[in-house]
Short mmCIF file of N, CA and C in Angstrom, two decimals:
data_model
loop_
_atom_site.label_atom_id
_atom_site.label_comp_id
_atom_site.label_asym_id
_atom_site.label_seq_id
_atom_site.Cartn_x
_atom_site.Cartn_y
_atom_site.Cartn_z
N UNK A 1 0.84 -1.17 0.00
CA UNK A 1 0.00 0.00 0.00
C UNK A 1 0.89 1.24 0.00
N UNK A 2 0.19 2.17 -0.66
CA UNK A 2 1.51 3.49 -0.81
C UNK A 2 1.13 4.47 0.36
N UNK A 3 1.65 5.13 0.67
CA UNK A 3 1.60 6.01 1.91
C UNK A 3 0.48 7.21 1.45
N UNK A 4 -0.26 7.96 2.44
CA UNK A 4 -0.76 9.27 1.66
C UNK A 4 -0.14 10.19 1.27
N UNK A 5 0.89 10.15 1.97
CA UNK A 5 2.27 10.62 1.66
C UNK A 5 2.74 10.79 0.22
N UNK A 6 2.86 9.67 -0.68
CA UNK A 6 2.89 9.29 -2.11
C UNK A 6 1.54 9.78 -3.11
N UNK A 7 0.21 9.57 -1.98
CA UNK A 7 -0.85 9.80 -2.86
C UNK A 7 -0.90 11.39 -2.75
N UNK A 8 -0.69 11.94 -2.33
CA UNK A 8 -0.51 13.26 -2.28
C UNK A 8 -0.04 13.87 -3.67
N UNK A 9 1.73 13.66 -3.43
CA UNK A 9 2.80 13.71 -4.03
C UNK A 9 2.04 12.90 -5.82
N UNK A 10 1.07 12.31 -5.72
CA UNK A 10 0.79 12.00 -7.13
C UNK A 10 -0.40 12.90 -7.62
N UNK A 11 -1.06 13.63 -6.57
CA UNK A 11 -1.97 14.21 -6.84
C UNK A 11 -1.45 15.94 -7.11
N UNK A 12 -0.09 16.27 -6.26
CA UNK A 12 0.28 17.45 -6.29
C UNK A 12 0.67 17.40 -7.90
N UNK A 13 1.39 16.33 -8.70
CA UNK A 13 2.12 16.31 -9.86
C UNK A 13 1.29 16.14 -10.87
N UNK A 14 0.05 15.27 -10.60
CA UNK A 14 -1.19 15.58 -11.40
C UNK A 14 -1.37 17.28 -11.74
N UNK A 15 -1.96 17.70 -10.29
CA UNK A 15 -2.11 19.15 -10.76
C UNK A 15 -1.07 19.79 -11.02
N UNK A 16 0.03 19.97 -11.25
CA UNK A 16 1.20 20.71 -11.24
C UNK A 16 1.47 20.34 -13.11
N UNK A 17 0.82 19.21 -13.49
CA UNK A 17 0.54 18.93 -15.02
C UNK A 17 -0.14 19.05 -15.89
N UNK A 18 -1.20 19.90 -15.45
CA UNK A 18 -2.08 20.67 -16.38
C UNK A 18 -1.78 22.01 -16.44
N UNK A 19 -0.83 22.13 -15.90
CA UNK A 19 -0.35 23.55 -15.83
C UNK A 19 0.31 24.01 -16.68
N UNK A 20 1.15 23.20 -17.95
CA UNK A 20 1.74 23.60 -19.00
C UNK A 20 2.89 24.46 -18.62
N UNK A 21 3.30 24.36 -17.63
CA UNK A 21 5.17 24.92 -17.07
C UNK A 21 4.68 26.17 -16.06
N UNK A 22 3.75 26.29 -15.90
CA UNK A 22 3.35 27.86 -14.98
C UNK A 22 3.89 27.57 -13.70
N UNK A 23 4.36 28.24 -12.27
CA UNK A 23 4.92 28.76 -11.61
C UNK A 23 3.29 28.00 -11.06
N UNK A 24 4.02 27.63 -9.88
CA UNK A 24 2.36 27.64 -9.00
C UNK A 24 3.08 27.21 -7.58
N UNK A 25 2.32 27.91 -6.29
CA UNK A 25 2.50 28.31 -5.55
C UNK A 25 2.04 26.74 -4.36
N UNK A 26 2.66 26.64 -3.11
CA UNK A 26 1.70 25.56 -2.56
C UNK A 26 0.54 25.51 -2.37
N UNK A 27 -0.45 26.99 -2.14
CA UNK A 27 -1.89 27.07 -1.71
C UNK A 27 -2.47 26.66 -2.86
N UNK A 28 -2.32 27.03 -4.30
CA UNK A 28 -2.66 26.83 -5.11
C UNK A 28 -3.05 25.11 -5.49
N UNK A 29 -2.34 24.54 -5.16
CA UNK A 29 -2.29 23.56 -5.44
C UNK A 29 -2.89 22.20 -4.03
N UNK A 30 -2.49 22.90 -3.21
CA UNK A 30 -3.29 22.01 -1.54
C UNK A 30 -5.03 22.40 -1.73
N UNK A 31 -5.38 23.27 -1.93
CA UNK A 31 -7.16 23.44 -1.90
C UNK A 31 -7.79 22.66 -2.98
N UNK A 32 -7.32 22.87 -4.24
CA UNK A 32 -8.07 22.09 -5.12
C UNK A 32 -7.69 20.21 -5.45
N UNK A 33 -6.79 19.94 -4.33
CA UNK A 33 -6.40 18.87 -4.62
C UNK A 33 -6.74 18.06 -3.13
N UNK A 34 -6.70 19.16 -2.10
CA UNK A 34 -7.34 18.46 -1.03
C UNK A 34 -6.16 18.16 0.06
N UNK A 35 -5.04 18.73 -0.19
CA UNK A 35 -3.66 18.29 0.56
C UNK A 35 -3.71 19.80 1.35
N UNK A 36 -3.07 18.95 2.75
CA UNK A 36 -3.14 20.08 3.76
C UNK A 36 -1.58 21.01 3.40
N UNK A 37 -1.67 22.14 3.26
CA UNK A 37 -0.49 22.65 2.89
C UNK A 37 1.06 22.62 3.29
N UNK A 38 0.98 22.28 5.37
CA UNK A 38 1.95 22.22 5.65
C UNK A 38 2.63 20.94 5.04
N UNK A 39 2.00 19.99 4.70
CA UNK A 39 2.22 18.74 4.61
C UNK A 39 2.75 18.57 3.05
N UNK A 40 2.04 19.38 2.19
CA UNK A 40 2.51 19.73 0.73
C UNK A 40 3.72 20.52 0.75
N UNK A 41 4.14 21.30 1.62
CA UNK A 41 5.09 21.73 1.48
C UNK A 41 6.42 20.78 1.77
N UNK A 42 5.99 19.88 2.36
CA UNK A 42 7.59 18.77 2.91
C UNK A 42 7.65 17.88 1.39
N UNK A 43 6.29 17.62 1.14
CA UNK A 43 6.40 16.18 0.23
C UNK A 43 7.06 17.24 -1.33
N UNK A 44 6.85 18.81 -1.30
CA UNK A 44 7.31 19.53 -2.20
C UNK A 44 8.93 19.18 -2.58
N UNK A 45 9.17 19.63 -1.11
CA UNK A 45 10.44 19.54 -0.64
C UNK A 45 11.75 17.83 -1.08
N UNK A 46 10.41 16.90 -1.04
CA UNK A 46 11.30 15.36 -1.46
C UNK A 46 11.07 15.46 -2.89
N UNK A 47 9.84 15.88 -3.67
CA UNK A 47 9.82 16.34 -4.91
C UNK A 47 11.17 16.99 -5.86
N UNK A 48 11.61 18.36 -4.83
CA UNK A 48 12.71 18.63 -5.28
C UNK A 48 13.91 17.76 -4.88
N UNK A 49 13.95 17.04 -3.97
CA UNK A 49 15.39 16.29 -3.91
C UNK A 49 15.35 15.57 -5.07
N UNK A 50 14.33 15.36 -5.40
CA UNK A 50 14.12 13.54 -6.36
C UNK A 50 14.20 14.43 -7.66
N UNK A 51 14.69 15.62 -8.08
CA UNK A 51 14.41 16.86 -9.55
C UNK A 51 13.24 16.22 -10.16
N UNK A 52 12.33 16.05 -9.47
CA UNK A 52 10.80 16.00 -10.28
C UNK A 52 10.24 17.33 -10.16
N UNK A 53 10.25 18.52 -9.39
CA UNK A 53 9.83 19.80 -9.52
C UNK A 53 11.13 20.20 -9.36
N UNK A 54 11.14 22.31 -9.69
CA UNK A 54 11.72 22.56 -9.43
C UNK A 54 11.62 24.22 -8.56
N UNK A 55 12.29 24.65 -8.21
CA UNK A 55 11.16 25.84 -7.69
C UNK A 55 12.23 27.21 -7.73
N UNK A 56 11.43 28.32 -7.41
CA UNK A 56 11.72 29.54 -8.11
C UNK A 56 11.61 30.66 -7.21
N UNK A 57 12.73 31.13 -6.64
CA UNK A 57 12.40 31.86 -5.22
C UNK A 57 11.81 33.60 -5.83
N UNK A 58 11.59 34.17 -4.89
CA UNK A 58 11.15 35.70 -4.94
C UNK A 58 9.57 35.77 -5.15
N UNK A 59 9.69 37.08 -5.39
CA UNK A 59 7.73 37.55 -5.85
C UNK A 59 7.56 36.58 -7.25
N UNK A 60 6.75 36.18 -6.91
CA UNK A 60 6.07 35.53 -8.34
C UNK A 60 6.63 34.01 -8.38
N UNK A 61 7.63 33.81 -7.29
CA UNK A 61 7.95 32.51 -7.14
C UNK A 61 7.27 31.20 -7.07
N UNK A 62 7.79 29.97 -7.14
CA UNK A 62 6.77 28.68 -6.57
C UNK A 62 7.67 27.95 -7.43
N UNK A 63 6.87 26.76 -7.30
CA UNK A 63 7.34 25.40 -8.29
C UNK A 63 6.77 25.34 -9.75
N UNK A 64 7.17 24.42 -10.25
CA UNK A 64 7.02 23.66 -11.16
C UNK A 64 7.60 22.24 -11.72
N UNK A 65 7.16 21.78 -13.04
CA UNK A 65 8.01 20.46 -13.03
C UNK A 65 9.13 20.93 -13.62
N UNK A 66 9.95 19.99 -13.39
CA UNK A 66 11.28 20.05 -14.05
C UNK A 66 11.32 19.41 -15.88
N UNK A 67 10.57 18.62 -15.44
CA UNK A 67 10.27 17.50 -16.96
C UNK A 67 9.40 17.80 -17.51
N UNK A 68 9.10 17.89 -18.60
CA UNK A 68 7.37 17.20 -19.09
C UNK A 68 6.49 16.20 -18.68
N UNK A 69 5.10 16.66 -18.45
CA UNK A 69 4.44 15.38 -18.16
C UNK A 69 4.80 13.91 -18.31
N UNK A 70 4.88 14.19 -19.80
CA UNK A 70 5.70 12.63 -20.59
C UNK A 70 6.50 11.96 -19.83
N UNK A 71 7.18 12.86 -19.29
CA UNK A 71 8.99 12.29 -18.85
C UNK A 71 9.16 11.96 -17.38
N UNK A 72 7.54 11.63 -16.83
CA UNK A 72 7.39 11.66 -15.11
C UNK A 72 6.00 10.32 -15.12
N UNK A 73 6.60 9.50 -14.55
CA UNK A 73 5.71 8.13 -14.16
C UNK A 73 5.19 8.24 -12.82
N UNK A 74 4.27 7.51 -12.56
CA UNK A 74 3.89 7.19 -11.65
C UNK A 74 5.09 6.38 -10.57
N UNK A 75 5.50 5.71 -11.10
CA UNK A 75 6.74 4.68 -10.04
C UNK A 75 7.40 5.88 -9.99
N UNK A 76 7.95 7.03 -10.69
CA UNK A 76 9.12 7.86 -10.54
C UNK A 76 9.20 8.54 -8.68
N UNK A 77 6.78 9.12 -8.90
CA UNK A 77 6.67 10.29 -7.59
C UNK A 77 6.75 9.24 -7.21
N UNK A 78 5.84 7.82 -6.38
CA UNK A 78 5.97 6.74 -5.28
C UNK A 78 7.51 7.11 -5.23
N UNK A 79 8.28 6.81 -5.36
CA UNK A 79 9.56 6.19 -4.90
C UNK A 79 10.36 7.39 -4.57
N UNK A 80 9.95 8.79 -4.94
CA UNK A 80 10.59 9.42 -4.36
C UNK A 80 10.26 9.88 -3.05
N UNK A 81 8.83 9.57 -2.93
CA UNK A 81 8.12 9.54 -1.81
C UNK A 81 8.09 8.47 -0.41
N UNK A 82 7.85 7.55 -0.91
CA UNK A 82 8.34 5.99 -0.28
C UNK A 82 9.56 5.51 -0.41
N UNK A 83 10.34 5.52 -1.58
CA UNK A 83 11.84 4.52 -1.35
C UNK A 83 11.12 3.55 -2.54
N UNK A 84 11.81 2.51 -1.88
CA UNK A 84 11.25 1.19 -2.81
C UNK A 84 10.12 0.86 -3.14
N UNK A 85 9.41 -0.45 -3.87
CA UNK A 85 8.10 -0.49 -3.72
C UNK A 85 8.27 -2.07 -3.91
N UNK A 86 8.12 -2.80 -2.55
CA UNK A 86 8.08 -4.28 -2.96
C UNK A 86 6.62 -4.81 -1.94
N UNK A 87 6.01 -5.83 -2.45
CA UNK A 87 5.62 -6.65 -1.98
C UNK A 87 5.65 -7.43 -0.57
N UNK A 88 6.85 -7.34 -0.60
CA UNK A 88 7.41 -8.38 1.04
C UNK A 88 9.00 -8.03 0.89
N UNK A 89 9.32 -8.20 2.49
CA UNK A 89 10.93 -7.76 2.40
C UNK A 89 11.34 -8.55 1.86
N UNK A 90 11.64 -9.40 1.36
CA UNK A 90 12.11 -10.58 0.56
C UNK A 90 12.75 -10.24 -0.63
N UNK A 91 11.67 -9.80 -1.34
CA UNK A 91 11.98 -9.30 -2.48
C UNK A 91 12.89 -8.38 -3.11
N UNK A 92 12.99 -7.75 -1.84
CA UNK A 92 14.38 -6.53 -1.72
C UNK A 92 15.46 -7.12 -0.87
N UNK A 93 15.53 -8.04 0.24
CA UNK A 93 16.72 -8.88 0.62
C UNK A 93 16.10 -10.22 1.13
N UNK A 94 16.54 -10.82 0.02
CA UNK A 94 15.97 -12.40 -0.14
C UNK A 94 17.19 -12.97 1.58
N UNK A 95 18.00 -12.68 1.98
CA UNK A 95 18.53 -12.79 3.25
C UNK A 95 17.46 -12.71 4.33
N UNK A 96 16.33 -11.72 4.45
CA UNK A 96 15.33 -11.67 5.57
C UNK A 96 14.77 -12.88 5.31
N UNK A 97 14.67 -13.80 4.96
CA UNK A 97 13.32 -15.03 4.84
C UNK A 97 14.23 -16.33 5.36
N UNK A 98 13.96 -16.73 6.49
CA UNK A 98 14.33 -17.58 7.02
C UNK A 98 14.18 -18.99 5.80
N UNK A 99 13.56 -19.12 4.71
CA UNK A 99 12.74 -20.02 4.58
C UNK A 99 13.72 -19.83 2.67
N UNK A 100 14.49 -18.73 2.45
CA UNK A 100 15.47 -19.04 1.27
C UNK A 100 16.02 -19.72 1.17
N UNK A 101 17.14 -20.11 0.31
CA UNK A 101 16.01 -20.45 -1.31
C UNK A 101 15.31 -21.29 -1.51
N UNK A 102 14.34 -22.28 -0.55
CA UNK A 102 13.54 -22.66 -0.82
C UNK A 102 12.08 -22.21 -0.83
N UNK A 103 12.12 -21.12 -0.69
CA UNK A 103 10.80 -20.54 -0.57
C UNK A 103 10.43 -20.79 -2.33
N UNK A 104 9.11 -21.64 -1.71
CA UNK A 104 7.97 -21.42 -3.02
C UNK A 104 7.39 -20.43 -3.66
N UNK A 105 7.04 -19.20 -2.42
CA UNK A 105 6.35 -17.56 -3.17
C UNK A 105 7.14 -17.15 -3.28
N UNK A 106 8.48 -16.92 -2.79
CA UNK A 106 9.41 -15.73 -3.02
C UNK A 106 9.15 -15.45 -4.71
N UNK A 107 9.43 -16.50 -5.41
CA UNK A 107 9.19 -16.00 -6.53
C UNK A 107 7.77 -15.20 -7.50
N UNK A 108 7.17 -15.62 -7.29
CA UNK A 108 5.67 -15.26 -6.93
C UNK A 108 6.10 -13.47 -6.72
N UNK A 109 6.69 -13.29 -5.32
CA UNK A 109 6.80 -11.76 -4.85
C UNK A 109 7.48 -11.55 -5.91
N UNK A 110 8.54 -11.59 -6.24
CA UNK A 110 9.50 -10.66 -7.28
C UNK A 110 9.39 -10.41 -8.80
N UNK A 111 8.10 -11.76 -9.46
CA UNK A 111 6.93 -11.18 -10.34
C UNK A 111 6.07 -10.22 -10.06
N UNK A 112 5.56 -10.46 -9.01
CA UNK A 112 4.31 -9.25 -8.88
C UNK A 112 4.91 -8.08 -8.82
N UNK A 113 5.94 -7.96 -7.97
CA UNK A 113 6.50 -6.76 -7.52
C UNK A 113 7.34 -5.83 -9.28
N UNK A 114 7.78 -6.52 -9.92
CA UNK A 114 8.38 -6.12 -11.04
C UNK A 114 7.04 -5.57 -12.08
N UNK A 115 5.98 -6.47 -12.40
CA UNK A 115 4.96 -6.28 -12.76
C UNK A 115 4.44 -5.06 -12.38
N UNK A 116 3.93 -4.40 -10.91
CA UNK A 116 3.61 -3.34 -10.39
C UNK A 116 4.87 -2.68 -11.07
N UNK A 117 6.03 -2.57 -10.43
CA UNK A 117 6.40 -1.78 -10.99
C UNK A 117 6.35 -1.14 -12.40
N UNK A 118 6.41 -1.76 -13.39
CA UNK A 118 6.80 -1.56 -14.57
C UNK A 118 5.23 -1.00 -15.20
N UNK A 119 4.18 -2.33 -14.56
CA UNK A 119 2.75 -1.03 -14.61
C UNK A 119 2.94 0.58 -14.17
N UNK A 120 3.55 0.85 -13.04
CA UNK A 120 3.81 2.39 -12.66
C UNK A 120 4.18 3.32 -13.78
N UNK A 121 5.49 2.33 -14.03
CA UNK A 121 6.21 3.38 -15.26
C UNK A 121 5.57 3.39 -16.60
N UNK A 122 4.43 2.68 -16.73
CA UNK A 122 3.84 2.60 -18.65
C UNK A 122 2.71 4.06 -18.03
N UNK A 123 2.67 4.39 -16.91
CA UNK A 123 1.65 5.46 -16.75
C UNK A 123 2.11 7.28 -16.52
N UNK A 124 2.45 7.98 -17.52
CA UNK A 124 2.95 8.85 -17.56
C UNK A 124 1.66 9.75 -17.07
N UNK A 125 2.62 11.18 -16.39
CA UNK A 125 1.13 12.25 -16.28
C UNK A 125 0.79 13.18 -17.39
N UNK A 126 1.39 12.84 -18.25
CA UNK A 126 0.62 13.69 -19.65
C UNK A 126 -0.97 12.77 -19.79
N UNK A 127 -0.37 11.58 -19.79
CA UNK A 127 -2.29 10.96 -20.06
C UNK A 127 -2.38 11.00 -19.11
N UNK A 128 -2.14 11.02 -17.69
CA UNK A 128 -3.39 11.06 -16.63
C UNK A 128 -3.61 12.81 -16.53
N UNK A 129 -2.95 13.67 -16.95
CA UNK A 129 -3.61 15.17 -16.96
C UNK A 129 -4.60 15.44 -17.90
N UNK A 130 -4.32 14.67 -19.26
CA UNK A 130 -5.00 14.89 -20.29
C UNK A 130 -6.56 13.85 -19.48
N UNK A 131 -6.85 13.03 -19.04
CA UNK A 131 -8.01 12.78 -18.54
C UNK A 131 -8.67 13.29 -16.91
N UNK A 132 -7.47 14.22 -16.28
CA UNK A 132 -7.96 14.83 -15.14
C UNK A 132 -8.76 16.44 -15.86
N UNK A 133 -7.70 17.05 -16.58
CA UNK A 133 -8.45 18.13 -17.31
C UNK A 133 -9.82 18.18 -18.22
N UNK A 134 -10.14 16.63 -18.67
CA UNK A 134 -10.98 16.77 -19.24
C UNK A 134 -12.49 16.49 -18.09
N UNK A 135 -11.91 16.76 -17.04
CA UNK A 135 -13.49 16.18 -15.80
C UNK A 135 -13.95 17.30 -15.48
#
């Protein structure tokens, strides 16, 4: 499960992608998306570590993306938000499972988990803006 933390951070980059490169501010973006601002402002903040936004100090300042919609997945915000994204610790250190290498699911986990992933990345926010703008 992804944190709200992440769902946020996918909803801030949603809106931050219909914006066509404009400068936009945190309030702007916490009211119509439903994110409490102090809280948009930190996940802003891992945004910019991860150069998925970038931001613009003085009057008239704020963020924006760094990329094009195109060039920003879904797995990109999760993970800059969360870290990894697995299934079971296993899958990230097959050493935690008392029960390696004979474990029967392990493999099981490190399909699904690759699968999710790679679903993340076929989902760019140009098409999910192009169907948030059209609601």
């Amino acid at each position: 499960m992804i944190t709200r933390e992440a769902d946020y951070a996918i909803r801030c980059i949603l809106y931050m992608s219909s914006l066509e490169g404009r400068l936009v501010n945190v309030k702007e973006i916490a009211a119509p998306m439903e994110i409490p601002q102090s809280f948009l402002a930190k996940i802003l903040q891992k945004l910019l570590k991860a150069d998925i936004v970038e931001s613009v100090r003085g009057a008239g300042g704020g963020f924006r993306l760094r990329k094009q919609p195109s060039d920003i997945n879904l797995h990109e915000v999760v993970v800059a938000i969360d870290g990894t994204m697995s299934l079971n610790r296993c899958v990230d250190d097959p050493a935690s499972c008392e029960l390696n290498p004979e474990c029967v699911v392990h493999p099981i986990w490190v399909d699904v988990s690759r699968e999710l992933e790679e679903l993340l990345k076929s989902k760019d926010f140009r098409g999910l803006a192009e169907k948030y703008i059209r609601k």
